PDB file of C-alpha atoms and ligand atoms in Angstrom:
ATOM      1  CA  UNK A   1     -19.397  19.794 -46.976  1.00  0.00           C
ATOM      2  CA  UNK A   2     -18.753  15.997 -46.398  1.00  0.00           C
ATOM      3  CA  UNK A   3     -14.968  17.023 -45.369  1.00  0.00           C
ATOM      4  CA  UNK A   4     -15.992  19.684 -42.864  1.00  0.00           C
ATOM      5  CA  UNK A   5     -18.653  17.499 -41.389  1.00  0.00           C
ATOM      6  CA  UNK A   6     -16.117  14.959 -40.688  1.00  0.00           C
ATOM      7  CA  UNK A   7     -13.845  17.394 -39.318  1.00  0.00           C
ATOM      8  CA  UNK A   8     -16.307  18.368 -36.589  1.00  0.00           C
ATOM      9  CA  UNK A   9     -16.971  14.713 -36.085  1.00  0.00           C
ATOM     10  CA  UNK A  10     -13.351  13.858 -35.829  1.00  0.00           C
ATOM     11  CA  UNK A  11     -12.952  17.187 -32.760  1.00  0.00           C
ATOM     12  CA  UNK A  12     -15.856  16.122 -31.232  1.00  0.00           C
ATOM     13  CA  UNK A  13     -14.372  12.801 -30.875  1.00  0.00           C
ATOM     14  CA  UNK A  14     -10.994  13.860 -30.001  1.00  0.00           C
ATOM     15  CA  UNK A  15     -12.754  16.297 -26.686  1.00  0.00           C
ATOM     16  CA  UNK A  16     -14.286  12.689 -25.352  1.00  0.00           C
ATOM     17  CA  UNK A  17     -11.339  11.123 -25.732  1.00  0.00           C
ATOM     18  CA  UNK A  18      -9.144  13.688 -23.678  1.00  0.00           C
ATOM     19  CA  UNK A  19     -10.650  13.601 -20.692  1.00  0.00           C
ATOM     20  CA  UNK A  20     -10.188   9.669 -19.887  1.00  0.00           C
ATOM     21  CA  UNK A  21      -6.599   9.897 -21.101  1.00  0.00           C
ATOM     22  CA  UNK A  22      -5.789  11.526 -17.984  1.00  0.00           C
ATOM     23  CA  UNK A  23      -5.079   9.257 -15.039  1.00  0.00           C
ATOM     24  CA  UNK A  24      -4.686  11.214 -11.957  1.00  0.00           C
ATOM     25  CA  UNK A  25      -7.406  10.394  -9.129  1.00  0.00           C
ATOM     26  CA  UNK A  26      -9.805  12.660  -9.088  1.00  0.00           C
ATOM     27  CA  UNK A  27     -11.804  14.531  -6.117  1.00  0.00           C
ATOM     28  CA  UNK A  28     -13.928  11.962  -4.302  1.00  0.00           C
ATOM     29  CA  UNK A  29     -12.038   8.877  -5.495  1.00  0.00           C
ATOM     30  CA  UNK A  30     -12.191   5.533  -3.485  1.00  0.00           C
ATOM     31  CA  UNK A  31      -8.901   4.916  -1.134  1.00  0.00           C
ATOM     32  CA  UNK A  32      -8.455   1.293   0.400  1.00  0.00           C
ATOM     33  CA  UNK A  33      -5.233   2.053   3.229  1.00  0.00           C
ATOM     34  CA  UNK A  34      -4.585  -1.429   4.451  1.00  0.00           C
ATOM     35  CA  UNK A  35      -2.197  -1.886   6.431  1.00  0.00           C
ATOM     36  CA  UNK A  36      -0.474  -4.304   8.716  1.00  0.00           C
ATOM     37  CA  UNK A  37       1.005  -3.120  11.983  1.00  0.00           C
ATOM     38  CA  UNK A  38       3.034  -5.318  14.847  1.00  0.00           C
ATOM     39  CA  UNK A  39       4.568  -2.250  17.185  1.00  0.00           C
ATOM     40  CA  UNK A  40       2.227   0.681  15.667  1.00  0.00           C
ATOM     41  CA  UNK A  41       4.894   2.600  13.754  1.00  0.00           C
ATOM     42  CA  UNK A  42       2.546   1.613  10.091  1.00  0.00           C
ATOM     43  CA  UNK A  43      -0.334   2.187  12.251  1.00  0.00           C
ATOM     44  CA  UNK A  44       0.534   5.777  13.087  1.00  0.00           C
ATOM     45  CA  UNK A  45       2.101   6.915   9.321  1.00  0.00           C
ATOM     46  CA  UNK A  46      -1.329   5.006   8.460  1.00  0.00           C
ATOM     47  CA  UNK A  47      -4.015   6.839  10.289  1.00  0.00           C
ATOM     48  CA  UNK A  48      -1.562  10.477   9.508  1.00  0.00           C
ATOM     49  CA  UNK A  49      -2.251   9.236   5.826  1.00  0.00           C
ATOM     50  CA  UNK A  50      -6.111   9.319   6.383  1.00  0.00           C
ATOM     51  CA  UNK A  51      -5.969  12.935   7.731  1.00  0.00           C
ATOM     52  CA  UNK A  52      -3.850  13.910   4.412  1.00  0.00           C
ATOM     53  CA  UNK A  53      -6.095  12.377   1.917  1.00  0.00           C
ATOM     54  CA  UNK A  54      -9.336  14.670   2.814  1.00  0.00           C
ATOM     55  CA  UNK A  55      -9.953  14.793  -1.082  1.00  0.00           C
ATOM     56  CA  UNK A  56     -10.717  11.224  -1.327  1.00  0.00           C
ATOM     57  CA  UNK A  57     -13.034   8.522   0.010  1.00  0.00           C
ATOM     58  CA  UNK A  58     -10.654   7.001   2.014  1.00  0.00           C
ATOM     59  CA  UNK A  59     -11.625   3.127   3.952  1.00  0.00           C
ATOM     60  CA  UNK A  60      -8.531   2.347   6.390  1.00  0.00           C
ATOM     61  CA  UNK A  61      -8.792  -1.669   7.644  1.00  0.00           C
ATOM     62  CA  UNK A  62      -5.608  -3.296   9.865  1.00  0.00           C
ATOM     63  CA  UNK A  63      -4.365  -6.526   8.280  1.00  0.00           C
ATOM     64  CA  UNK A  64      -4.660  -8.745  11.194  1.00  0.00           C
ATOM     65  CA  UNK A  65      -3.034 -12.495  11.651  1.00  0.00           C
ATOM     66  CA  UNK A  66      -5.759 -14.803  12.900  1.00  0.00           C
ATOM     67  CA  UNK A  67      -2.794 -16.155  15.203  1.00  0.00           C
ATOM     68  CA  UNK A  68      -1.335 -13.363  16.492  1.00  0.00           C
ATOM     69  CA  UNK A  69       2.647 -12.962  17.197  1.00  0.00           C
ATOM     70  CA  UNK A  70       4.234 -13.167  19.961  1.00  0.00           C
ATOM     71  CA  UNK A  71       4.621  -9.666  21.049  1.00  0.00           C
ATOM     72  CA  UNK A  72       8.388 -10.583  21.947  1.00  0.00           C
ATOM     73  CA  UNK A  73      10.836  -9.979  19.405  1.00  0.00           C
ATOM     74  CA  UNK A  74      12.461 -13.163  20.147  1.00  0.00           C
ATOM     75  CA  UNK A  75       9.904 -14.910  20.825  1.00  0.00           C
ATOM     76  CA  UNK A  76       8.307 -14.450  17.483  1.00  0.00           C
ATOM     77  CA  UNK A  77      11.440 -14.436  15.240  1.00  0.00           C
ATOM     78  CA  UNK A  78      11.580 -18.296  14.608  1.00  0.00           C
ATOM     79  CA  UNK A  79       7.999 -18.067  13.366  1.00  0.00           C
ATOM     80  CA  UNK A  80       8.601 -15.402  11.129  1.00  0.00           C
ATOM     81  CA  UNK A  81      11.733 -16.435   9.504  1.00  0.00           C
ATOM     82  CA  UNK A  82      10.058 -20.358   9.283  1.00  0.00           C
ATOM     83  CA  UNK A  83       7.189 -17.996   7.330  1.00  0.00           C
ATOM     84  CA  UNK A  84       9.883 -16.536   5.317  1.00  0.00           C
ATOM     85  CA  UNK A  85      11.756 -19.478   4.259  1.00  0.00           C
ATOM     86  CA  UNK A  86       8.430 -21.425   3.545  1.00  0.00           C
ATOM     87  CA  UNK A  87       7.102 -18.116   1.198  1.00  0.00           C
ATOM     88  CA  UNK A  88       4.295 -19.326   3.859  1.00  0.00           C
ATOM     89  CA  UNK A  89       0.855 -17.787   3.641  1.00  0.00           C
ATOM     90  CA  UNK A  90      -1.371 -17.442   6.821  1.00  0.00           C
ATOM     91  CA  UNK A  91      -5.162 -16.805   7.425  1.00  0.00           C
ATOM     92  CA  UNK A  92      -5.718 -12.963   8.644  1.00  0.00           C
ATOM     93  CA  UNK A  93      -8.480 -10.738   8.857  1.00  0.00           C
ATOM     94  CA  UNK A  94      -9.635  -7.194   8.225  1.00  0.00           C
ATOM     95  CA  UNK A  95     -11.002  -4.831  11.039  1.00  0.00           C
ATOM     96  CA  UNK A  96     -13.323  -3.262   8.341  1.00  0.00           C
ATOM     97  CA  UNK A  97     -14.563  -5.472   6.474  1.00  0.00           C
ATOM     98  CA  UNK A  98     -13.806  -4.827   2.572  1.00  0.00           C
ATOM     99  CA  UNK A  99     -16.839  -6.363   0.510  1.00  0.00           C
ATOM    100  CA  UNK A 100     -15.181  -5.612  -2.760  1.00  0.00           C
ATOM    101  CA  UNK A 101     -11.512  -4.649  -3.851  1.00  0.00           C
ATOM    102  CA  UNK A 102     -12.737  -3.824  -6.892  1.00  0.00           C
ATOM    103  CA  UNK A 103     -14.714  -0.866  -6.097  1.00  0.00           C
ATOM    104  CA  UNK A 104     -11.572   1.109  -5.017  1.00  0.00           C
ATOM    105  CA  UNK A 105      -9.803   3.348  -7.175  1.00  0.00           C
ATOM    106  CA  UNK A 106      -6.768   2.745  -5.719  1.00  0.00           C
ATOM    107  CA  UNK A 107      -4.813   0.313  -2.672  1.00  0.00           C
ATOM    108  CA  UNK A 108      -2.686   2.001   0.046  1.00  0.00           C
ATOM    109  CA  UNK A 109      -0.584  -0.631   1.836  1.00  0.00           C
ATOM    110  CA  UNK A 110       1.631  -0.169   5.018  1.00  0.00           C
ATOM    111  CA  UNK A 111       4.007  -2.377   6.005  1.00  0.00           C
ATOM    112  CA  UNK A 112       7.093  -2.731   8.279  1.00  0.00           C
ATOM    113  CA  UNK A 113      10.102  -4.266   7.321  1.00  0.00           C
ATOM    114  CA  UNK A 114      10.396  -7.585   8.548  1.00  0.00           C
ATOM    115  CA  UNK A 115      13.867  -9.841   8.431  1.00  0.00           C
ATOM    116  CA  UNK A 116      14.177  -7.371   5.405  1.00  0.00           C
ATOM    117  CA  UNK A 117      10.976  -8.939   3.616  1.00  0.00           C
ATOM    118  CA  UNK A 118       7.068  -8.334   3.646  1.00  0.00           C
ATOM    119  CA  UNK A 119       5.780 -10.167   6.756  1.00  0.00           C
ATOM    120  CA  UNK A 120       3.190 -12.978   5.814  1.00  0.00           C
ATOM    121  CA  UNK A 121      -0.020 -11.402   6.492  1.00  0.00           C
ATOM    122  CA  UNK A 122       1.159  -8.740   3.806  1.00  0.00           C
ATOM    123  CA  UNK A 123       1.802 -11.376   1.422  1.00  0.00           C
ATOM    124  CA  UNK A 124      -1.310 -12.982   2.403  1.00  0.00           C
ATOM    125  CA  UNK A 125      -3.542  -9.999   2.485  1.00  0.00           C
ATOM    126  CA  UNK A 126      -2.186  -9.063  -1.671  1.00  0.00           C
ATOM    127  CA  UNK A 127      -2.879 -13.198  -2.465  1.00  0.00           C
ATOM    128  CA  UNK A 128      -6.516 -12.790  -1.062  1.00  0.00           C
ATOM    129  CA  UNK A 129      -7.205  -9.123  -2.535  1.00  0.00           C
ATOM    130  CA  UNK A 130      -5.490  -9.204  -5.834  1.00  0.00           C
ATOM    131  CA  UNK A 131      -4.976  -5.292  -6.768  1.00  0.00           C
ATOM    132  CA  UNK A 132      -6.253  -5.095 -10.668  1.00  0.00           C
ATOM    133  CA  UNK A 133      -4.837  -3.811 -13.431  1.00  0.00           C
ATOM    134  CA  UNK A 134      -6.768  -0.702 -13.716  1.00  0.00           C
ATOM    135  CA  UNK A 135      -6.442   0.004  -9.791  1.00  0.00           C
ATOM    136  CA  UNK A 136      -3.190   1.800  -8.612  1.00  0.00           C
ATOM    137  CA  UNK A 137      -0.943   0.123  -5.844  1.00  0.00           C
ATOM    138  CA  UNK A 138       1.116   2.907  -3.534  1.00  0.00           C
ATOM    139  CA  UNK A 139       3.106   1.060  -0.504  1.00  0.00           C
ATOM    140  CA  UNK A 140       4.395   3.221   2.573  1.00  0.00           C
ATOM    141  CA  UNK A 141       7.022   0.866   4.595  1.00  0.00           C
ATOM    142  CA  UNK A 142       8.359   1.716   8.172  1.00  0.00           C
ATOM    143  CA  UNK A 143      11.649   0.078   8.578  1.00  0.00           C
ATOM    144  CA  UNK A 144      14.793   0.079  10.549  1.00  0.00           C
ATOM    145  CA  UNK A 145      17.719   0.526   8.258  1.00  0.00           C
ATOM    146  CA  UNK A 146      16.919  -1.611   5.873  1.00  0.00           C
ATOM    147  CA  UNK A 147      16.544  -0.707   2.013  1.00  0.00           C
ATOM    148  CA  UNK A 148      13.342  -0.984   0.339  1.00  0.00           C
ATOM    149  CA  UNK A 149      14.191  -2.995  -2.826  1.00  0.00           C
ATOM    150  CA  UNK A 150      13.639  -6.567  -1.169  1.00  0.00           C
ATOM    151  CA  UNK A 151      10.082  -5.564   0.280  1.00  0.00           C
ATOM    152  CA  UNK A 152       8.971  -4.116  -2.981  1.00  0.00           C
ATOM    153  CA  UNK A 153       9.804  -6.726  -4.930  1.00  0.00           C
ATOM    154  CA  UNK A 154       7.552  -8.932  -2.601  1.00  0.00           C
ATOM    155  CA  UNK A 155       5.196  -7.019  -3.258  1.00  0.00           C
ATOM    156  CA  UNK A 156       5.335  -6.854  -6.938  1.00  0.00           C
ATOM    157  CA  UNK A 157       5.361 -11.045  -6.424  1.00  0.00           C
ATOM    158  CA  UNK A 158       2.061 -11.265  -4.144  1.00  0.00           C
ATOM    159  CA  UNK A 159       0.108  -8.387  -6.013  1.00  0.00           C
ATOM    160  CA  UNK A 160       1.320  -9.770  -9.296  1.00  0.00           C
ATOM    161  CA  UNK A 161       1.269  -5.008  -9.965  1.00  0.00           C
ATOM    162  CA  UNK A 162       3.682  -2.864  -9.748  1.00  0.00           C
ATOM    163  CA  UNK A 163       4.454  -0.223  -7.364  1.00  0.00           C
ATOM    164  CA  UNK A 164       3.339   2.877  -8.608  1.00  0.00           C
ATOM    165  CA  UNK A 165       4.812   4.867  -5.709  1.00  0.00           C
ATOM    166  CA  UNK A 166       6.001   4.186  -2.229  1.00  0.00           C
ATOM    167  CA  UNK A 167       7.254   6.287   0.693  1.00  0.00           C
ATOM    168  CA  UNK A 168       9.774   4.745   3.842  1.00  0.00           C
ATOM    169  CA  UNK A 169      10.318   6.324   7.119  1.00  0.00           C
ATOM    170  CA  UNK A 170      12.382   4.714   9.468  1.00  0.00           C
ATOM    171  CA  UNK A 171      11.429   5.995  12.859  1.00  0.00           C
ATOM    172  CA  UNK A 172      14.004   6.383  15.201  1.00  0.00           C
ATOM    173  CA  UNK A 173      17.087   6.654  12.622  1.00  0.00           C
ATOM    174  CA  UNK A 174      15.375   9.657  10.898  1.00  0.00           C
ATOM    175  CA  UNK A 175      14.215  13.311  11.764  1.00  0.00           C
ATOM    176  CA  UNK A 176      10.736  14.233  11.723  1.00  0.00           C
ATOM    177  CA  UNK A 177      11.599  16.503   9.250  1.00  0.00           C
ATOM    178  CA  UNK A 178      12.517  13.728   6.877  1.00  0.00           C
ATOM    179  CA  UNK A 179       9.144  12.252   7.371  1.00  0.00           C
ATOM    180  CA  UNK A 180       7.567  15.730   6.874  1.00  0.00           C
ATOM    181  CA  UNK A 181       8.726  15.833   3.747  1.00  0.00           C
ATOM    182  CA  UNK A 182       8.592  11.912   2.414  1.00  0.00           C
ATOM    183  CA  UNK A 183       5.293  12.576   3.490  1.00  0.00           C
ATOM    184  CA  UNK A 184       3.829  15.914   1.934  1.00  0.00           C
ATOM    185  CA  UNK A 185       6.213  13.964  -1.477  1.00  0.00           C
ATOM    186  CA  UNK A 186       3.987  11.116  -1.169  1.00  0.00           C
ATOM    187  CA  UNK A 187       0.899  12.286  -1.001  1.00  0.00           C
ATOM    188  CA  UNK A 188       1.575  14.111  -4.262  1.00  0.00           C
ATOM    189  CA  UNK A 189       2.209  10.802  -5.545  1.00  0.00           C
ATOM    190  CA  UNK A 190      -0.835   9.595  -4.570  1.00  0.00           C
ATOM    191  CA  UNK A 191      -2.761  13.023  -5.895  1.00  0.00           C
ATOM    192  CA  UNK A 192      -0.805  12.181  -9.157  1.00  0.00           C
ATOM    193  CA  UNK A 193      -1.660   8.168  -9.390  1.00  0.00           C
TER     194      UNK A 193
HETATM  195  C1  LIG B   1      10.612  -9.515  13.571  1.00  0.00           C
HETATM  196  C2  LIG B   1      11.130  -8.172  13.126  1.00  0.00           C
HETATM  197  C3  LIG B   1      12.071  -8.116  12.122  1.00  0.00           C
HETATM  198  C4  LIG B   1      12.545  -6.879  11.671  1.00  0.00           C
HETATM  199  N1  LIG B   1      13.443  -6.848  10.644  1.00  0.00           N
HETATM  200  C5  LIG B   1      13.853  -5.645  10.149  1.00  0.00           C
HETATM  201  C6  LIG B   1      14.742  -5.589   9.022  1.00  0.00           C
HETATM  202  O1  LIG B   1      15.167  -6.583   8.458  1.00  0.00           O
HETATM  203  N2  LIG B   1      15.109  -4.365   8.565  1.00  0.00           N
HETATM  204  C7  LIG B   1      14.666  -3.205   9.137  1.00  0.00           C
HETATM  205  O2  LIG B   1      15.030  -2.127   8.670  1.00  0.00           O
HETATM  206  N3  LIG B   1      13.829  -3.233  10.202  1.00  0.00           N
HETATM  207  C8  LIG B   1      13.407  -4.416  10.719  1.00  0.00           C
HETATM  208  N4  LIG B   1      12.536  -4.455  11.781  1.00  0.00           N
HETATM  209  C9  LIG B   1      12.079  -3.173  12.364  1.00  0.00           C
HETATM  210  C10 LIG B   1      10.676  -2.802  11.868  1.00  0.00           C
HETATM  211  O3  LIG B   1      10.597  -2.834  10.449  1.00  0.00           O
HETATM  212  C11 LIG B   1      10.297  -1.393  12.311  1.00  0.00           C
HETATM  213  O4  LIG B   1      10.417  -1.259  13.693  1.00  0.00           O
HETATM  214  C12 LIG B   1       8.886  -1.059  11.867  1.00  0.00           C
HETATM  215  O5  LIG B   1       8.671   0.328  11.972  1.00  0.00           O
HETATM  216  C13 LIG B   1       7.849  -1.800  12.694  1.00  0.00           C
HETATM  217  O6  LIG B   1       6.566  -1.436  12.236  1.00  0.00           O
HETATM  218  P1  LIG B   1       5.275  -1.637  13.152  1.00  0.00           P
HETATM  219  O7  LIG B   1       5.516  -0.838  14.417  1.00  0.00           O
HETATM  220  O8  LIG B   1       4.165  -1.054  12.356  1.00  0.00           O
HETATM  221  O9  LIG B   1       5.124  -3.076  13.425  1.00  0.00           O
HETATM  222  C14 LIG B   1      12.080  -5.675  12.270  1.00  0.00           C
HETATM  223  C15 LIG B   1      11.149  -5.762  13.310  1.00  0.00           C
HETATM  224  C16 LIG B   1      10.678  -6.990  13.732  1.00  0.00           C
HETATM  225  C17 LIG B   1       9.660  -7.054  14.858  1.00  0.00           C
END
């Protein structure tokens, strides 16, 4: 009697376990897409993001630079590689204002390539909003050529997380086919986080 009463204890146990072993996000889910954006390429993959992720409560904020660039490439390229080489970190801002990274279940950020590395208010935005532990980090990168490897590990360095999945379109060098589908593959990531 003892043995069958602590079998029933022991499934009954086992059934409230299950359900928190799985980690997918679930229906209804808080989204935080920040995203930082010099020429609008991350911009547009961003707000396309927001009309993919209808499941979710999704909050989409730019990460701004308090002192804006230069909107000439070569006028701003001595600031950002000086940033670069000085692993500087710069005041920026949000356009919605996020009270508390905490309350999201997971942190969507965009970023462009820059001199193959994060650009500063990136690394700035993942030093002011650490990403926790039990929070997932996803990263969608427009670039030029470039590889992804360098960026990510930047921002494995700022977030002190890891990637749990990423997507890169490189607008001009690829179809939109090729976006189409590192797109439709990446929000099944993110379904799967
Ligand atoms: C200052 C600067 C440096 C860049 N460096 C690289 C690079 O090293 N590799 C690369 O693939 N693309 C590079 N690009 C291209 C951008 O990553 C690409 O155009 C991106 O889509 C821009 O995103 P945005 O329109 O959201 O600002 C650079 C662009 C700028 C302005």
């Amino acid at each position: 009697m003892k043995f069958t009463k602590l079998l029933c204890a022991a499934a009954a146990a086992v059934c409230l376990i299950i359900p928190s072993v799985s980690n997918a996000l679930e229906k209804g889910d808080k989204i935080l897409i920040a995203y930082f954006s010099h020429t609008n390429n991350t911009e547009r993959l961003a707000e396309d993001l927001v009309k993919g992720l209808t499941d979710y409560d999704v909050t989409l904020t730019k990460i701004v630079s308090v002192d804006p660039y230069a909107e000439d490439m070569e006028k701003m390229s001595p600031r950002v590689k000086d940033e670069q080489e000085n692993d500087t970190l710069i005041p920026i801002a949000l356009s919605n204002y996020v009270p508390n990274l905490k309350d999201f279940d997971a942190v969507l950020v965009g970023t462009p390539i820059w001199f193959n590395h994060a650009p500063a208010p990136v690394k700035s935005f993942l030093n002011a909003y650490p990403v926790g532990q039990e929070q997932k980090l996803a990263v969608f990168i427009t670039s030029g050529t470039s590889e992804p490897d360098v960026i990510l590990s930047d921002i494995e360095k700022y977030s002190t997380h890891k990637v749990d999945a990423y997507m890169q379109y490189r607008p001009g060098h690829e179809s939109g086919m090729v976006r189409g589908e590192r797109y439709s593959i990446f929000i099944d990531d993110i379904n799967a986080l």
